[in-house]
mmCIF file of C-alpha atoms and ligand atoms in Angstrom:
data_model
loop_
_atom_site.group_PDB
_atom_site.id
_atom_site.type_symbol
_atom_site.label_atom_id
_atom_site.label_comp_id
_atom_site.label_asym_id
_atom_site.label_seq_id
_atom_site.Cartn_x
_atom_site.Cartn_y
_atom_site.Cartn_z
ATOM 1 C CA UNK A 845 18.615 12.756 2.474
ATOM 2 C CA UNK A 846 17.933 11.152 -1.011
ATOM 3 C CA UNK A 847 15.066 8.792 -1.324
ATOM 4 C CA UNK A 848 15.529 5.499 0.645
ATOM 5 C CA UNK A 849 15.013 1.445 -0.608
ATOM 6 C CA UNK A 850 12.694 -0.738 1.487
ATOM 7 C CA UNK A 851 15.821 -2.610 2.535
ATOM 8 C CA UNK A 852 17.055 -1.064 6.326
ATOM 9 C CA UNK A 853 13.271 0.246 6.698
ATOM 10 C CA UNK A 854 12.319 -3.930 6.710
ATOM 11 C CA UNK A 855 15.264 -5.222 8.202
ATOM 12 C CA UNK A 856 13.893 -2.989 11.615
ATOM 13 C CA UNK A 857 10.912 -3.422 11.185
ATOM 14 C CA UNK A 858 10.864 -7.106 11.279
ATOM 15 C CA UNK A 859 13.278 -6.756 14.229
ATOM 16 C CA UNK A 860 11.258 -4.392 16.294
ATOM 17 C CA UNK A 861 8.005 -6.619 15.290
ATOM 18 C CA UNK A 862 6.050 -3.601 13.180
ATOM 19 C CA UNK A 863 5.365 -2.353 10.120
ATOM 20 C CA UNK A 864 5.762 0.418 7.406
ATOM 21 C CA UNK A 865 3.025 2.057 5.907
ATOM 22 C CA UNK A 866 2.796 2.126 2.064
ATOM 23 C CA UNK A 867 0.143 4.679 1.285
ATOM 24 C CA UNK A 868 -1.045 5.097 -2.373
ATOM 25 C CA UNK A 869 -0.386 8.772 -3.791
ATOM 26 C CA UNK A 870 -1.810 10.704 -6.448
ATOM 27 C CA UNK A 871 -1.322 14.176 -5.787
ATOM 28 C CA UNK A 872 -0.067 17.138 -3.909
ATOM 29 C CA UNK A 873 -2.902 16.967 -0.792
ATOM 30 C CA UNK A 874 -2.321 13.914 -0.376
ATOM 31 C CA UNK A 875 1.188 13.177 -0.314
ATOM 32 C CA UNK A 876 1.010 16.247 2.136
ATOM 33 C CA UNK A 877 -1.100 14.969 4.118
ATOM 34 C CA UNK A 878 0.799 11.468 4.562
ATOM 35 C CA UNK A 879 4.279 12.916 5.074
ATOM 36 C CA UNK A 880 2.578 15.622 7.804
ATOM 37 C CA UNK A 881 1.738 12.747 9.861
ATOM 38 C CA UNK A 882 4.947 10.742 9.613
ATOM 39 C CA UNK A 883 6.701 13.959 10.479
ATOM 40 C CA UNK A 884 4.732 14.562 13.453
ATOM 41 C CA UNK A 885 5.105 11.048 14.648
ATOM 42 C CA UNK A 886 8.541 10.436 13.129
ATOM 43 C CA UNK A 887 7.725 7.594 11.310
ATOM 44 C CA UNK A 888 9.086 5.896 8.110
ATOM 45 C CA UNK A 889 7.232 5.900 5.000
ATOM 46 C CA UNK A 890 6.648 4.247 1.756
ATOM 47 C CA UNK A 891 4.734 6.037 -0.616
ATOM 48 C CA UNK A 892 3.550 4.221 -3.669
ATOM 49 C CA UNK A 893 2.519 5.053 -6.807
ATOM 50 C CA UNK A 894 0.506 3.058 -9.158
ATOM 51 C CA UNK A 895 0.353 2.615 -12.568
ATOM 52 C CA UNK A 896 -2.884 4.334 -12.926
ATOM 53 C CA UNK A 897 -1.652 7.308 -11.063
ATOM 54 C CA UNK A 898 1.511 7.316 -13.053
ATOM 55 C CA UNK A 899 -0.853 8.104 -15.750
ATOM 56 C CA UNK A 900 -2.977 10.001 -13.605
ATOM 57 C CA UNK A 901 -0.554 12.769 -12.063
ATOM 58 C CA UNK A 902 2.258 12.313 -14.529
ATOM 59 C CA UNK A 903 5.787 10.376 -13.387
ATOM 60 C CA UNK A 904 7.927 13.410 -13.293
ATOM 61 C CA UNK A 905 5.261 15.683 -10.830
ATOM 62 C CA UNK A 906 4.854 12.711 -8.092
ATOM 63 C CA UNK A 907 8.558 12.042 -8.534
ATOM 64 C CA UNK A 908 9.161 15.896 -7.780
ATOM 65 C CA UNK A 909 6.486 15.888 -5.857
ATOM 66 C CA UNK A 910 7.692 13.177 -3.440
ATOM 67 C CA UNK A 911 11.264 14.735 -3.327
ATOM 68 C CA UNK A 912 10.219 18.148 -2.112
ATOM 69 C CA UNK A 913 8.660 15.561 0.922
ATOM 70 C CA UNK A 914 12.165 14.605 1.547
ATOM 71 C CA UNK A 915 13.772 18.049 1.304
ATOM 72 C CA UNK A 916 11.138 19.546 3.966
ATOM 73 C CA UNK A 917 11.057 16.686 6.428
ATOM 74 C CA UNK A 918 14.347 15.035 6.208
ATOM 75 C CA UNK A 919 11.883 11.982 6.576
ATOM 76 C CA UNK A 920 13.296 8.354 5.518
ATOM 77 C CA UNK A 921 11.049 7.726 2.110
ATOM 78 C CA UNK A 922 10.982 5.100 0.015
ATOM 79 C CA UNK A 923 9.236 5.735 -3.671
ATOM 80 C CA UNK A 924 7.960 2.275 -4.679
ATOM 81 C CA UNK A 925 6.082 1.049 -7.923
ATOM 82 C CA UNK A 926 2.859 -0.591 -6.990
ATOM 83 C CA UNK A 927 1.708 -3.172 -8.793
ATOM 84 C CA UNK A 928 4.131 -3.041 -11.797
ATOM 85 C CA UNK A 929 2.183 -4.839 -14.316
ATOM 86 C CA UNK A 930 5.309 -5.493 -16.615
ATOM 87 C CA UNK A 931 8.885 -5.179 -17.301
ATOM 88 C CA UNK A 932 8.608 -2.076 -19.019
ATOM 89 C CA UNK A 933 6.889 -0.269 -16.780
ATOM 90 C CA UNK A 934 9.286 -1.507 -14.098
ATOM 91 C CA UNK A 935 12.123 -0.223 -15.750
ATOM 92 C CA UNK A 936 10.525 3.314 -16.394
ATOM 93 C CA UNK A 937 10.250 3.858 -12.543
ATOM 94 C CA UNK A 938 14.010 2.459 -11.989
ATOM 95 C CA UNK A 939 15.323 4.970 -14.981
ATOM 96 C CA UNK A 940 13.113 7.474 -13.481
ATOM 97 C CA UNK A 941 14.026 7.952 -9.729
ATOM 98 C CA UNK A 942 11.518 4.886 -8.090
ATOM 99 C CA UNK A 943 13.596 3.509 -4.819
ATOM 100 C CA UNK A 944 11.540 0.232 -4.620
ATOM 101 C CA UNK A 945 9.238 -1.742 -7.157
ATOM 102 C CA UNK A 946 6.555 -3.829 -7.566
ATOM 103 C CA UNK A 947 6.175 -6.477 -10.333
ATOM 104 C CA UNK A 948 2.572 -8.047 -9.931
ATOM 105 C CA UNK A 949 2.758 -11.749 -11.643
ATOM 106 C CA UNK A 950 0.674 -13.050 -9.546
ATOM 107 C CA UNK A 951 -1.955 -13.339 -12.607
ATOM 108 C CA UNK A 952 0.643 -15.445 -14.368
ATOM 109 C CA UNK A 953 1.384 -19.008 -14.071
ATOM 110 C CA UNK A 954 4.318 -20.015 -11.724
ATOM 111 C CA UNK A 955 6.832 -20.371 -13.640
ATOM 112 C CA UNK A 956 5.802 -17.102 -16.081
ATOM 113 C CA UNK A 957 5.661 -15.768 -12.507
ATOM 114 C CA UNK A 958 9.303 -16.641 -11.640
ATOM 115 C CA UNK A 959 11.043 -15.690 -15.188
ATOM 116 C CA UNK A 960 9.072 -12.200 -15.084
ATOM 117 C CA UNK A 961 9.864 -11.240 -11.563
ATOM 118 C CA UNK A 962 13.974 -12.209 -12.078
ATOM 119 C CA UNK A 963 13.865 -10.061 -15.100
ATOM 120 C CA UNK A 964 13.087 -6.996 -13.037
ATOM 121 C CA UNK A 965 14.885 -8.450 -10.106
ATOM 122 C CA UNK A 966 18.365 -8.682 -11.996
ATOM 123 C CA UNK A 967 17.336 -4.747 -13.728
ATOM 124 C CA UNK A 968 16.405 -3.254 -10.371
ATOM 125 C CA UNK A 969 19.661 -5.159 -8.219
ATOM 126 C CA UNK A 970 22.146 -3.544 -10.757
ATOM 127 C CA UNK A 971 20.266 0.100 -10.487
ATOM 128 C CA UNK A 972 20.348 -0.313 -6.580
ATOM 129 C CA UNK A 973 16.515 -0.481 -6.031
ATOM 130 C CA UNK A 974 14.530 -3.249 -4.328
ATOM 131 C CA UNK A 975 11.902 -5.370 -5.518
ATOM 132 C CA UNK A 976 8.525 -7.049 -4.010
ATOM 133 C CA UNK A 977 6.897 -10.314 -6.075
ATOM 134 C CA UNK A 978 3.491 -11.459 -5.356
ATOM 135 C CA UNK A 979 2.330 -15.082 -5.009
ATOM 136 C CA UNK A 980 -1.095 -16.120 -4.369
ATOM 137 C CA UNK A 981 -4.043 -13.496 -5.822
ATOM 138 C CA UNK A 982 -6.156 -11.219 -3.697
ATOM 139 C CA UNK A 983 -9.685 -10.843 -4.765
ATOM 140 C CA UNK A 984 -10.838 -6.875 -5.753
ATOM 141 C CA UNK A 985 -10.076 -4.122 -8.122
ATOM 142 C CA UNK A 986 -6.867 -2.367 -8.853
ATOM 143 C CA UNK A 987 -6.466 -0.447 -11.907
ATOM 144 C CA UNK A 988 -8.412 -2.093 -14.523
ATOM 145 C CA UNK A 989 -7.964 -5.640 -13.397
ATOM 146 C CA UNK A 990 -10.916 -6.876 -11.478
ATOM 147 C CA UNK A 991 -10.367 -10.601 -9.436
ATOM 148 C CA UNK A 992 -13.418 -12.344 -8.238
ATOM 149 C CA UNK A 993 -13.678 -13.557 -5.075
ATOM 150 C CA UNK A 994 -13.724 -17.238 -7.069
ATOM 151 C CA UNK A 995 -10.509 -16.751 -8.772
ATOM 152 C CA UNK A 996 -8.273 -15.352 -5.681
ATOM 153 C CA UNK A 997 -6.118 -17.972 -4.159
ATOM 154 C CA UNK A 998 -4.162 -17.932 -1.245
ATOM 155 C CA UNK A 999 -0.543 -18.119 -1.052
ATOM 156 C CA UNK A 1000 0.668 -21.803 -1.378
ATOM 157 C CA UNK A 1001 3.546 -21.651 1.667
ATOM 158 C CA UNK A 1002 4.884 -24.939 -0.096
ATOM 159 C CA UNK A 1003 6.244 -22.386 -2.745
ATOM 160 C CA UNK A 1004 7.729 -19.810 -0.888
ATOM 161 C CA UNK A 1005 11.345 -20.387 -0.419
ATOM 162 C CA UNK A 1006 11.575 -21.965 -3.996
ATOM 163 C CA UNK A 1007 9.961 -18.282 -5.373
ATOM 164 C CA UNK A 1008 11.897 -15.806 -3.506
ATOM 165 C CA UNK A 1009 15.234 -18.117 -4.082
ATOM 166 C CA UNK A 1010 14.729 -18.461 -8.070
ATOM 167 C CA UNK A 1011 13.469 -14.692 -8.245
ATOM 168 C CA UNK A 1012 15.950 -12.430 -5.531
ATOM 169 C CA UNK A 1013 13.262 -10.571 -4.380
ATOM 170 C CA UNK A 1014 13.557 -8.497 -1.790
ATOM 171 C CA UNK A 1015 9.932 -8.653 -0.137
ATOM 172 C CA UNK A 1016 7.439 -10.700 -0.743
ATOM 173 C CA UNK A 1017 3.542 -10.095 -1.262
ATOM 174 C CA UNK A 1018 1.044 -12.768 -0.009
ATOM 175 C CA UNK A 1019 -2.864 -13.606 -0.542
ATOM 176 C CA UNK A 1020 -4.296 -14.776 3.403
ATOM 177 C CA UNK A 1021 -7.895 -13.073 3.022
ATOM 178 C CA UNK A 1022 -7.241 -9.204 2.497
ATOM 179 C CA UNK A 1023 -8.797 -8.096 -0.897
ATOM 180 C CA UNK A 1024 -8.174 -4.251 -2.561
ATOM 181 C CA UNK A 1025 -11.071 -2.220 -2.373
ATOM 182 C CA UNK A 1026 -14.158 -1.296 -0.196
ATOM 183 C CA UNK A 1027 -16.055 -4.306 0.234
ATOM 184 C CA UNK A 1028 -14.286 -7.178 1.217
ATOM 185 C CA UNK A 1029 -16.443 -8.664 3.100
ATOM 186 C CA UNK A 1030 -20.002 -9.510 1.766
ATOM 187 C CA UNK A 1031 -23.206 -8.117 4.389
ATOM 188 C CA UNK A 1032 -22.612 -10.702 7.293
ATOM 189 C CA UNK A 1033 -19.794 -12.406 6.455
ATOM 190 C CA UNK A 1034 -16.907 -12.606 9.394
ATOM 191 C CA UNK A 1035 -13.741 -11.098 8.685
ATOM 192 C CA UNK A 1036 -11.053 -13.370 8.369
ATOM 193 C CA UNK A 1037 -7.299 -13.705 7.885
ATOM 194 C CA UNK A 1038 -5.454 -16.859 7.541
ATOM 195 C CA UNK A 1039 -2.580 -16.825 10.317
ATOM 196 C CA UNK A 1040 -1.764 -20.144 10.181
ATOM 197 C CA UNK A 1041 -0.392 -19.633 6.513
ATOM 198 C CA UNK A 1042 1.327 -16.386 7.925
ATOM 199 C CA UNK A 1043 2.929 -18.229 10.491
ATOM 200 C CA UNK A 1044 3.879 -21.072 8.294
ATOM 201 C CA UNK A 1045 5.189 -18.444 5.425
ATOM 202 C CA UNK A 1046 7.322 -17.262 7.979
ATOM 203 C CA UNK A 1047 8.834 -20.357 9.314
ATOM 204 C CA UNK A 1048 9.790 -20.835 5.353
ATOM 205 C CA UNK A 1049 11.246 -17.650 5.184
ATOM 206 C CA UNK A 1050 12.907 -16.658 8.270
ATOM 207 C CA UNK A 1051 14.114 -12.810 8.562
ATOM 208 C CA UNK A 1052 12.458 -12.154 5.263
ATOM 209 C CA UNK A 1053 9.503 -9.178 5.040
ATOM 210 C CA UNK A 1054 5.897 -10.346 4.046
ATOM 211 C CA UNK A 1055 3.415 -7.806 2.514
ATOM 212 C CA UNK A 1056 -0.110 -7.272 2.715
ATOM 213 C CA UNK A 1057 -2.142 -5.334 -0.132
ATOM 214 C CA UNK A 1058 -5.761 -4.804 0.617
ATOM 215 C CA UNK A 1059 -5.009 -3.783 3.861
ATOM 216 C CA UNK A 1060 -7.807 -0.787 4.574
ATOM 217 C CA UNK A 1061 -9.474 -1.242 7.423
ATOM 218 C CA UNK A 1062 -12.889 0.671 5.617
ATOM 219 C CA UNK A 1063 -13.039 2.916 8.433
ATOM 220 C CA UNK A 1064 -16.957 2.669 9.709
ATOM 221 C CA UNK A 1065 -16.672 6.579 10.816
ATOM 222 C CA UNK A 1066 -15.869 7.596 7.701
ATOM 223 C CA UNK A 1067 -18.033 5.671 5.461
ATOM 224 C CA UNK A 1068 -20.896 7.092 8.001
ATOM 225 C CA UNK A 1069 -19.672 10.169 7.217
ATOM 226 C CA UNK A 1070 -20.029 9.836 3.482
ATOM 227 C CA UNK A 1071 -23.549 7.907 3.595
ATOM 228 C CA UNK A 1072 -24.517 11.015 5.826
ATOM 229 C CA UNK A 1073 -23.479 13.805 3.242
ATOM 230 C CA UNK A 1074 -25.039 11.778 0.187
ATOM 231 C CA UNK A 1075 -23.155 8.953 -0.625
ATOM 232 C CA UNK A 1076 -24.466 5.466 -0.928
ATOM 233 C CA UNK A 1077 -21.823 2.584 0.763
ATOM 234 C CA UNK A 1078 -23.748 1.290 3.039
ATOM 235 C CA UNK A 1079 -21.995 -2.283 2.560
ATOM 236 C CA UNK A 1080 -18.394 -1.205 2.659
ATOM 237 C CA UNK A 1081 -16.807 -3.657 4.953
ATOM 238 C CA UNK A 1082 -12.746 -4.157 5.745
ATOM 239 C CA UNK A 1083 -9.911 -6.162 7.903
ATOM 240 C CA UNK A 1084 -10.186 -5.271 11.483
ATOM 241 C CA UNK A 1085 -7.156 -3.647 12.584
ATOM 242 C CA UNK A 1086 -6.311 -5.457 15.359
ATOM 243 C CA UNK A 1087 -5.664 -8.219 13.169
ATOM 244 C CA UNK A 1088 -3.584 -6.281 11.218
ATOM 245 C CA UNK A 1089 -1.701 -5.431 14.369
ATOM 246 C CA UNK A 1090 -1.460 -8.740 14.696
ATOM 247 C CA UNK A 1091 0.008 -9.823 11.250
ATOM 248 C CA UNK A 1092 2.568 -6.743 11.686
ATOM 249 C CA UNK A 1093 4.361 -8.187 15.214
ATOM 250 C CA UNK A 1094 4.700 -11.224 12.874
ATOM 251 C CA UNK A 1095 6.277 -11.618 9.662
ATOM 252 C CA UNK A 1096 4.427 -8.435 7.633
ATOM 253 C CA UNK A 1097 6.513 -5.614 7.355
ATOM 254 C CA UNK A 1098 4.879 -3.820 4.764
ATOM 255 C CA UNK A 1099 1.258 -3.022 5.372
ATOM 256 C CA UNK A 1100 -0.637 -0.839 1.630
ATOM 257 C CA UNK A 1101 -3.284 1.021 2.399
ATOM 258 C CA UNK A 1102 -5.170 2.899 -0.414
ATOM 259 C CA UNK A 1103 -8.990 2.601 0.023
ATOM 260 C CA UNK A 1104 -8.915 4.375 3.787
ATOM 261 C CA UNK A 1105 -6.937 7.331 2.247
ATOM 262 C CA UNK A 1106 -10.041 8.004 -0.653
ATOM 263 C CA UNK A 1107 -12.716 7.126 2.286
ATOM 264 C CA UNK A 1108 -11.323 9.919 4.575
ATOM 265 C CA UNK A 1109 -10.276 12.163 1.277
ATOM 266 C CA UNK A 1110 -13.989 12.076 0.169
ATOM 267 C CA UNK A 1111 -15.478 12.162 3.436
ATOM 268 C CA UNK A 1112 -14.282 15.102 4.343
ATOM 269 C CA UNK A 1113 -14.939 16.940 0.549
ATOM 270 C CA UNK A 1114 -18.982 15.886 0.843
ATOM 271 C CA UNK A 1115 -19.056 17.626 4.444
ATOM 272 C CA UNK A 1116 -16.957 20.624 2.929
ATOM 273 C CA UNK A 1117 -20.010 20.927 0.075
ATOM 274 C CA UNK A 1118 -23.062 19.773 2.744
ATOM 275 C CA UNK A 1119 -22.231 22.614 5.123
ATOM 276 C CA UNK A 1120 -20.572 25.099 2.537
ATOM 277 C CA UNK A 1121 -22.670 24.920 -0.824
ATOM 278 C CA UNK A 1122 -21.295 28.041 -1.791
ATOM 279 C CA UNK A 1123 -17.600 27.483 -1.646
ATOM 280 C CA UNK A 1124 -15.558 26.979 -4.983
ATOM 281 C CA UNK A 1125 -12.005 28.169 -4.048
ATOM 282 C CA UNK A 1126 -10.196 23.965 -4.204
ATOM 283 C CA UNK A 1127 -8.599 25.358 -1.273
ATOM 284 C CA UNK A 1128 -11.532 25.482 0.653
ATOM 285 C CA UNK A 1129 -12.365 21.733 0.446
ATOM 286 C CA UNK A 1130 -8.481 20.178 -0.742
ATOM 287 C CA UNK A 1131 -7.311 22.010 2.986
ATOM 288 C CA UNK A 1132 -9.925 19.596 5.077
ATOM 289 C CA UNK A 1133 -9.039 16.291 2.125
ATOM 290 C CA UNK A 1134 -5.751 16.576 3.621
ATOM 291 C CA UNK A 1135 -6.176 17.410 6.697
ATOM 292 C CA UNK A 1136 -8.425 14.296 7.269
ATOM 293 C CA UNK A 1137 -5.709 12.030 5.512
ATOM 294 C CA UNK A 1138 -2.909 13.014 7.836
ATOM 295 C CA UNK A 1139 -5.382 12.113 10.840
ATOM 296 C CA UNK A 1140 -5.770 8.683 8.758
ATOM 297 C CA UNK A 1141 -2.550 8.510 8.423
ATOM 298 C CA UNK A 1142 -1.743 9.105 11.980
ATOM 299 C CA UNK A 1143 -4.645 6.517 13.461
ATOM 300 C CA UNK A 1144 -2.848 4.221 10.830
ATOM 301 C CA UNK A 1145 0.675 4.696 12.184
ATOM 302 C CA UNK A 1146 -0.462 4.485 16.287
ATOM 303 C CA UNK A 1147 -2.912 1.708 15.954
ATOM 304 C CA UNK A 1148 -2.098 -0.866 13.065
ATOM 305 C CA UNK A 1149 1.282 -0.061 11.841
ATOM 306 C CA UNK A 1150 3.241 0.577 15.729
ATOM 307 C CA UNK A 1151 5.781 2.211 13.295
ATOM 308 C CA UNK A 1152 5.770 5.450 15.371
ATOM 309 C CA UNK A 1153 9.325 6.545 16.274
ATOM 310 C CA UNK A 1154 10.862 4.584 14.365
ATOM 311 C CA UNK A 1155 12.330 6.546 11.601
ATOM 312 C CA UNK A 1156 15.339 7.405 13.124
ATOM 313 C CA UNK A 1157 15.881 11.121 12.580
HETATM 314 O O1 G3H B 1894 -4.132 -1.879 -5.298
HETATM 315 C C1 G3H B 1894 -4.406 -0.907 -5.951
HETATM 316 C C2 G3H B 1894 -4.347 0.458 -5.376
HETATM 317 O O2 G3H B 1894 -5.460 0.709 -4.563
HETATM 318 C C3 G3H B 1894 -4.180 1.470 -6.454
HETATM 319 O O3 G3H B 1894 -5.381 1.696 -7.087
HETATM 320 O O4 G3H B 1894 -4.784 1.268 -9.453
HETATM 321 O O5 G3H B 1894 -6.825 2.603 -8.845
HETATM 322 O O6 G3H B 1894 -4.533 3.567 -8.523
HETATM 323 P P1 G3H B 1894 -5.383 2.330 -8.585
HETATM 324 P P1 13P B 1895 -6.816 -1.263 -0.099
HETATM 325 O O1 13P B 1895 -7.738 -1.188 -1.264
HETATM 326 O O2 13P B 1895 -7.304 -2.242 0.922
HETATM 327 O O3 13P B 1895 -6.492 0.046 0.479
HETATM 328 O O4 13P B 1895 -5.423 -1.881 -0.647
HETATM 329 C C1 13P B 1895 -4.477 -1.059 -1.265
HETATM 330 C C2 13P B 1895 -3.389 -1.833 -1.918
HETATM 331 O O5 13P B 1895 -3.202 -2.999 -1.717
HETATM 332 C C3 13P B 1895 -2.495 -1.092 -2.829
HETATM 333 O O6 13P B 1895 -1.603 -1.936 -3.466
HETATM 334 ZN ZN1 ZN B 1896 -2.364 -3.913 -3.828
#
């Protein structure tokens, strides 16, 4: 089976009221580690890549990387650009293999918003690969671009139907209180999502998939497990999950998770060195990295995503 688009995954899932997983990647462990879970529960998968990992790991190894996936689990995969920050970039991951992209104007006024997006919407449409937009801006840090909490804005639903018309997109990204990173929250502060705009984005834009970015959950056990083996996060704070449960029997079809992988990655590498100072062979610590991001990925799939099953194979 070739790489898949985002199109029949979203189309289900906003039928069968879940959502698909879109779990950052930046090398072999963890790619493994994601595609050993959705194998075991046969469950669909978008992995994404960003722009910093396309610079990290090289295009051509995750694009190989992510095809040898395919060819071992006969999984349906999507291979979607996350955060495209421009046109050019866009286009690299179409002409190079990418199912699905992102382009991120969400920095951009409106209407620089709208001409940008239909750019890569009209490129991507004629090359047979789908494309999310983003309106509204989430607060955090991805790649070198740092929002404060001051300048992120949620989605205006007024603006909705008018984007995704003018644009094509094929999914659309929206700001209701997630936020990329580790702390989302400050010390104290309740964690909240804004439904109501959810619910009213969706009334907008019947039948049409919603993403959320910023979507970790900051696992408690596993920043415990880090602060217990020498690392200092003791105010990491993320969504609760049931609420992300929530948003996924509703409009959200597309749920990104990045910070949980690194949390569970890392965890599990300071045990490895705690308890085994004198290890050095990779192997040694890279085998328990991935082993403790397919049980992410698993916990991810059963208890937010309800995406289990449903890849059809
Ligand atoms: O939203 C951003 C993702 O977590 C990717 O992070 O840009 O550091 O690869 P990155
Ligand atoms: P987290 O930082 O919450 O994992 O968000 C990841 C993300 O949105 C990738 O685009
Ligand atoms: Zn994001």
């Amino acid at each position: 089976m070739p790489l898949v688009t985002t199109k029949k995954m979203f189309e289900d899932a906003y039928k069968g009221n879940y959502a698909v997983g879109a779990f950052n990647v930046n090398n072999m462990e963890i790619i493994q580690g994601i595609v050993q879970a959705g194998e075991k529960l046969n469950a669909p998968l978008i992995l994404q890549v960003s722009a910093g990992a396309r610079k990290y790991a090289n295009h051509v190894y995750l694009v190989k990387l992510v095809e040898a996936a395919i060819e071992t689990t006969g999984l349906p995969i999507a291979l979607h650009l996350d955060h495209g920050p421009d046109f050019e970039t866009c286009k690299s991951c179409i002409d190079g293999g990418f199912s699905s992209v992102m382009i991120d104007g969400s920095h951009y006024s409106y209407e620089e918003n709208i001409a940008l997006t239909k750019k890569v919407v009209e490129y991507a449409h004629a090359h047979g690969v789908t494309v999310e937009g983003e309106l509204g801006q989430l607060a955090g840090i991805e790649d070198d671009v740092n929002v404060s909490e001051e300048d992120a804005s949620f989605t205006r639903p007024e603006e909705v139907e008018d984007f995704v018309t003018r644009t094509g997109v094929d999914s659309l990204a929206i700001a209701i209180g997630t936020s990329h990173g580790a702390y989302k929250f400050k010390p104290g502060q309740k964690p909240q999502l804004r439904f109501d705009i959810l619910e009213e984005i969706g009334k907008r834009l019947p039948n049409f998939p919603i993403v959320l970015h910023g979507a970790s959950s900051v696992v408690p056990e596993f920043v415990e497990q880090i602060n217990k083996f020498g690392g200092q996060m003791p105010d990491a704070i993320g969504i609760p999950e049931s609420m992300l449960r929530q948003a996924a029997g509703m409009a959200v079809c597309k749920i990104n998770i990045d910070s949980d992988l690194r949390l569970a990655m890392t965890a599990a590498v300071r045990k490895h060195f705690v308890e085994n100072p004198t290890h050095f062979d990779p192997r040694q610590y890279l085998a328990p990295a991935r082993e403790a991001i397919q049980g992410m990925v698993e916990h991810k799939i059963k208890n937010v995503l309800g995406c289990d099953g449903k890849a059809n194979i």
